[in-house]
Amino acid sequence: MMVARLAALCAAVCLTAAEAGAAQRQAGDGGYLPDSGSPFGAAPAVADPATIPMPDLAFKGDGTEASDFDKYYAFRRADTDFATAYADIAECDGYARGLQSGVGYMQPAYPYAGTLAGAAGGVIGNLMVAAIFGSAEKRRMRRVNMRTCMAYKGYDRHGLPKAVWEKFNFEEGLSGVDDAKRQTYLRQQARVASAGTLQGKALGL
Amino acid sequence: MSRVAIAAIAVALLSTAAVPLAAKEKPPVFRETAAVKDKPGALALDPAKAYILLRSTDQTGLYLFKVPTAEDQATYDRLRADAFNEARQKFAKKLAGYEAGLKASRDNPRLSKPEKPVEPTNANFAFTPFALLTGVAIGPTNRFAKAGFSTYLQEVTPGTYRIYGPISVLPNGAMSGACYCMGSVRFDARPGEITDLGIVPAPKPQVRPDGDSSWPGAWDGQAPFADASTAMPLDPRLSAARTVRAAFRPVGKMPNLFGLQVSRLPEMAGVMRYDRDRIVDLTGK
């Protein structure tokens, strides 16, 4: 029942792989916009994707793990190489990091300058609101944005038990995840997204 | 820079937003904007200003950014360069202090070793994005008319504006909604005339599936900016003004500047569509 509702709602908000694959040039079609790509720049180069370890994705379910599939999952898209998957996941991570709980931001009246190493894609401000809404809401919003972005890109979502998910994923609440650790996880997620064997059916959006 | 330091800067920004932090000169004004108030009688347009009109069945919010002109961009680039140079000069002083402190700590082990300052580079130097200096928040309050449906009329500096998303900014500065970070449109707002965006669809009620705590919802999927002339006639006070339908053009992706939910504008016939997440220009221009 829930899967059916998910599928119905997804039909309204995201392109399916079939639609995307069938995309044809139309009358007046001027091609892709030059800035259709990631606004966060290219993902860091990976010389040999084969060196990125593939997480162990196998599990024996007891029937209860599905209740947490809203939180614990992996993305997968057929016919996608590692570099593409890494670029896609890194872009979605850019939209999903440094979130401000979805509410509250005050625009600075004047230009601000400083050195904010590693703050790309995020924003400053609204931290007081984050403290009010708390870490859980920020973690939830990260999941919302990752699911939205990856669905737009045509990836399916497959549920995982938490113990499997934790091997190559991270949550991000009030405290951030340093960039080296973040990229390690994102690369593993890209390995899974491009070549992983995920059991269980696709959950859609 | 640590998260704590970033938090401290953010709090400082929130509490001292009226004080320029980097620029010593009067900061440039890239755009001016104000909601046109609901007053009786025909409206007299300022010929030097542009006006943006939108209508909705409910109270709604829409957030725009002014797209920089070449002149805006040059001004912004100069501001950034000045701020960068100032940061470099401050760094040189901090570095000298650090080296002196380091030497002192070597000479006297009871002194703590100072923290080395971060050198500003073009790669790590953060400057307020242009978009954050040119936001235009329309609605959900300050309606121009509210008989039967909501009409919003916003006076702005003439120029090109990007629709950033169905975002509501409340009087206390709190924001809610979603950004069209992954695809949207822009339009020109010319001086002395009203640019009619049409109907902004009211957000659909969100029904989160049972057990799905992170359901993204259905922010898009509704036809945006449909012609309002029949369903929501123009307010008689605007009948003497020159009103033109907005000519939409697609625009690409943008960062999630407010840390909100990410979305994109639904496809618009003759304007734009998506190939997965890539934006296809259908305007033929």
PDB file of N, CA, C and O in Angstrom, chain A residues 17-42:
ATOM      1  N   ALA A  17      13.043   6.862 -15.164  1.00  0.00           N
ATOM      2  CA  ALA A  17      14.170   6.535 -16.046  1.00  0.00           C
ATOM      3  C   ALA A  17      13.690   6.386 -17.490  1.00  0.00           C
ATOM      4  O   ALA A  17      14.367   6.786 -18.426  1.00  0.00           O
ATOM      5  N   ALA A  18      12.480   5.810 -17.635  1.00  0.00           N
ATOM      6  CA  ALA A  18      11.964   5.624 -18.994  1.00  0.00           C
ATOM      7  C   ALA A  18      11.719   6.959 -19.681  1.00  0.00           C
ATOM      8  O   ALA A  18      12.054   7.153 -20.854  1.00  0.00           O
ATOM      9  N   GLU A  19      11.157   7.896 -18.920  1.00  0.00           N
ATOM     10  CA  GLU A  19      10.921   9.217 -19.497  1.00  0.00           C
ATOM     11  C   GLU A  19      12.227   9.872 -19.888  1.00  0.00           C
ATOM     12  O   GLU A  19      12.356  10.453 -20.958  1.00  0.00           O
ATOM     13  N   ALA A  20      13.183   9.764 -18.972  1.00  0.00           N
ATOM     14  CA  ALA A  20      14.466  10.400 -19.239  1.00  0.00           C
ATOM     15  C   ALA A  20      15.153   9.751 -20.435  1.00  0.00           C
ATOM     16  O   ALA A  20      15.709  10.428 -21.291  1.00  0.00           O
ATOM     17  N   GLY A  21      15.072   8.428 -20.490  1.00  0.00           N
ATOM     18  CA  GLY A  21      15.711   7.727 -21.589  1.00  0.00           C
ATOM     19  C   GLY A  21      15.061   8.027 -22.917  1.00  0.00           C
ATOM     20  O   GLY A  21      15.709   7.996 -23.963  1.00  0.00           O
ATOM     21  N   ALA A  22      13.774   8.309 -22.858  1.00  0.00           N
ATOM     22  CA  ALA A  22      13.040   8.572 -24.086  1.00  0.00           C
ATOM     23  C   ALA A  22      13.068  10.044 -24.483  1.00  0.00           C
ATOM     24  O   ALA A  22      12.403  10.451 -25.421  1.00  0.00           O
ATOM     25  N   ALA A  23      13.833  10.818 -23.733  1.00  0.00           N
ATOM     26  CA  ALA A  23      13.858  12.260 -24.015  1.00  0.00           C
ATOM     27  C   ALA A  23      14.298  12.506 -25.447  1.00  0.00           C
ATOM     28  O   ALA A  23      15.322  12.037 -25.880  1.00  0.00           O
ATOM     29  N   GLN A  24      13.500  13.218 -26.156  1.00  0.00           N
ATOM     30  CA  GLN A  24      13.801  13.512 -27.544  1.00  0.00           C
ATOM     31  C   GLN A  24      13.828  15.021 -27.731  1.00  0.00           C
ATOM     32  O   GLN A  24      13.196  15.761 -27.008  1.00  0.00           O
ATOM     33  N   ARG A  25      14.582  15.441 -28.701  1.00  0.00           N
ATOM     34  CA  ARG A  25      14.575  16.862 -29.020  1.00  0.00           C
ATOM     35  C   ARG A  25      13.215  17.252 -29.587  1.00  0.00           C
ATOM     36  O   ARG A  25      12.619  16.533 -30.366  1.00  0.00           O
ATOM     37  N   GLN A  26      12.719  18.376 -29.122  1.00  0.00           N
ATOM     38  CA  GLN A  26      11.414  18.838 -29.543  1.00  0.00           C
ATOM     39  C   GLN A  26      11.568  20.107 -30.365  1.00  0.00           C
ATOM     40  O   GLN A  26      12.635  20.709 -30.407  1.00  0.00           O
ATOM     41  N   ALA A  27      10.464  20.515 -30.976  1.00  0.00           N
ATOM     42  CA  ALA A  27      10.490  21.766 -31.721  1.00  0.00           C
ATOM     43  C   ALA A  27      10.871  22.896 -30.781  1.00  0.00           C
ATOM     44  O   ALA A  27      10.343  23.011 -29.691  1.00  0.00           O
ATOM     45  N   GLY A  28      11.790  23.725 -31.224  1.00  0.00           N
ATOM     46  CA  GLY A  28      12.233  24.824 -30.378  1.00  0.00           C
ATOM     47  C   GLY A  28      13.232  24.409 -29.336  1.00  0.00           C
ATOM     48  O   GLY A  28      13.634  25.209 -28.505  1.00  0.00           O
ATOM     49  N   ASP A  29      13.620  23.150 -29.355  1.00  0.00           N
ATOM     50  CA  ASP A  29      14.554  22.621 -28.375  1.00  0.00           C
ATOM     51  C   ASP A  29      15.932  23.222 -28.610  1.00  0.00           C
ATOM     52  O   ASP A  29      16.545  23.006 -29.639  1.00  0.00           O
ATOM     53  N   GLY A  30      16.392  24.006 -27.647  1.00  0.00           N
ATOM     54  CA  GLY A  30      17.680  24.660 -27.803  1.00  0.00           C
ATOM     55  C   GLY A  30      18.813  23.924 -27.144  1.00  0.00           C
ATOM     56  O   GLY A  30      19.897  24.458 -26.985  1.00  0.00           O
ATOM     57  N   GLY A  31      18.562  22.683 -26.693  1.00  0.00           N
ATOM     58  CA  GLY A  31      19.614  21.903 -26.053  1.00  0.00           C
ATOM     59  C   GLY A  31      19.710  22.200 -24.574  1.00  0.00           C
ATOM     60  O   GLY A  31      18.959  22.995 -24.020  1.00  0.00           O
ATOM     61  N   TYR A  32      20.663  21.515 -23.932  1.00  0.00           N
ATOM     62  CA  TYR A  32      20.829  21.681 -22.494  1.00  0.00           C
ATOM     63  C   TYR A  32      21.369  23.070 -22.167  1.00  0.00           C
ATOM     64  O   TYR A  32      22.217  23.598 -22.872  1.00  0.00           O
ATOM     65  N   LEU A  33      20.877  23.604 -21.079  1.00  0.00           N
ATOM     66  CA  LEU A  33      21.437  24.859 -20.604  1.00  0.00           C
ATOM     67  C   LEU A  33      22.882  24.617 -20.170  1.00  0.00           C
ATOM     68  O   LEU A  33      23.186  23.587 -19.572  1.00  0.00           O
ATOM     69  N   PRO A  34      23.750  25.578 -20.434  1.00  0.00           N
ATOM     70  CA  PRO A  34      25.157  25.397 -20.021  1.00  0.00           C
ATOM     71  C   PRO A  34      25.294  25.210 -18.509  1.00  0.00           C
ATOM     72  O   PRO A  34      26.204  24.526 -18.057  1.00  0.00           O
ATOM     73  N   ASP A  35      24.404  25.828 -17.751  1.00  0.00           N
ATOM     74  CA  ASP A  35      24.507  25.694 -16.296  1.00  0.00           C
ATOM     75  C   ASP A  35      23.530  24.650 -15.756  1.00  0.00           C
ATOM     76  O   ASP A  35      22.997  24.771 -14.669  1.00  0.00           O
ATOM     77  N   SER A  36      23.315  23.591 -16.564  1.00  0.00           N
ATOM     78  CA  SER A  36      22.523  22.454 -16.087  1.00  0.00           C
ATOM     79  C   SER A  36      23.323  21.574 -15.152  1.00  0.00           C
ATOM     80  O   SER A  36      22.770  20.714 -14.479  1.00  0.00           O
ATOM     81  N   GLY A  37      24.614  21.751 -15.142  1.00  0.00           N
ATOM     82  CA  GLY A  37      25.460  20.908 -14.306  1.00  0.00           C
ATOM     83  C   GLY A  37      25.482  21.378 -12.865  1.00  0.00           C
ATOM     84  O   GLY A  37      24.769  22.299 -12.470  1.00  0.00           O
ATOM     85  N   SER A  38      26.324  20.717 -12.104  1.00  0.00           N
ATOM     86  CA  SER A  38      26.394  21.019 -10.669  1.00  0.00           C
ATOM     87  C   SER A  38      26.845  22.452 -10.421  1.00  0.00           C
ATOM     88  O   SER A  38      27.828  22.904 -11.014  1.00  0.00           O
ATOM     89  N   PRO A  39      26.161  23.160  -9.529  1.00  0.00           N
ATOM     90  CA  PRO A  39      26.627  24.507  -9.171  1.00  0.00           C
ATOM     91  C   PRO A  39      27.776  24.477  -8.168  1.00  0.00           C
ATOM     92  O   PRO A  39      28.221  25.535  -7.719  1.00  0.00           O
ATOM     93  N   PHE A  40      28.232  23.295  -7.827  1.00  0.00           N
ATOM     94  CA  PHE A  40      29.288  23.170  -6.822  1.00  0.00           C
ATOM     95  C   PHE A  40      30.629  22.777  -7.447  1.00  0.00           C
ATOM     96  O   PHE A  40      31.576  22.466  -6.735  1.00  0.00           O
ATOM     97  N   GLY A  41      30.686  22.748  -8.772  1.00  0.00           N
ATOM     98  CA  GLY A  41      31.933  22.367  -9.419  1.00  0.00           C
ATOM     99  C   GLY A  41      32.065  20.862  -9.525  1.00  0.00           C
ATOM    100  O   GLY A  41      31.200  20.096  -9.081  1.00  0.00           O
ATOM    101  N   ALA A  42      33.158  20.442 -10.120  1.00  0.00           N
ATOM    102  CA  ALA A  42      33.375  19.009 -10.343  1.00  0.00           C
ATOM    103  C   ALA A  42      33.729  18.309  -9.034  1.00  0.00           C
ATOM    104  O   ALA A  42      34.335  18.902  -8.139  1.00  0.00           O
TER     105      ALA A  42
END
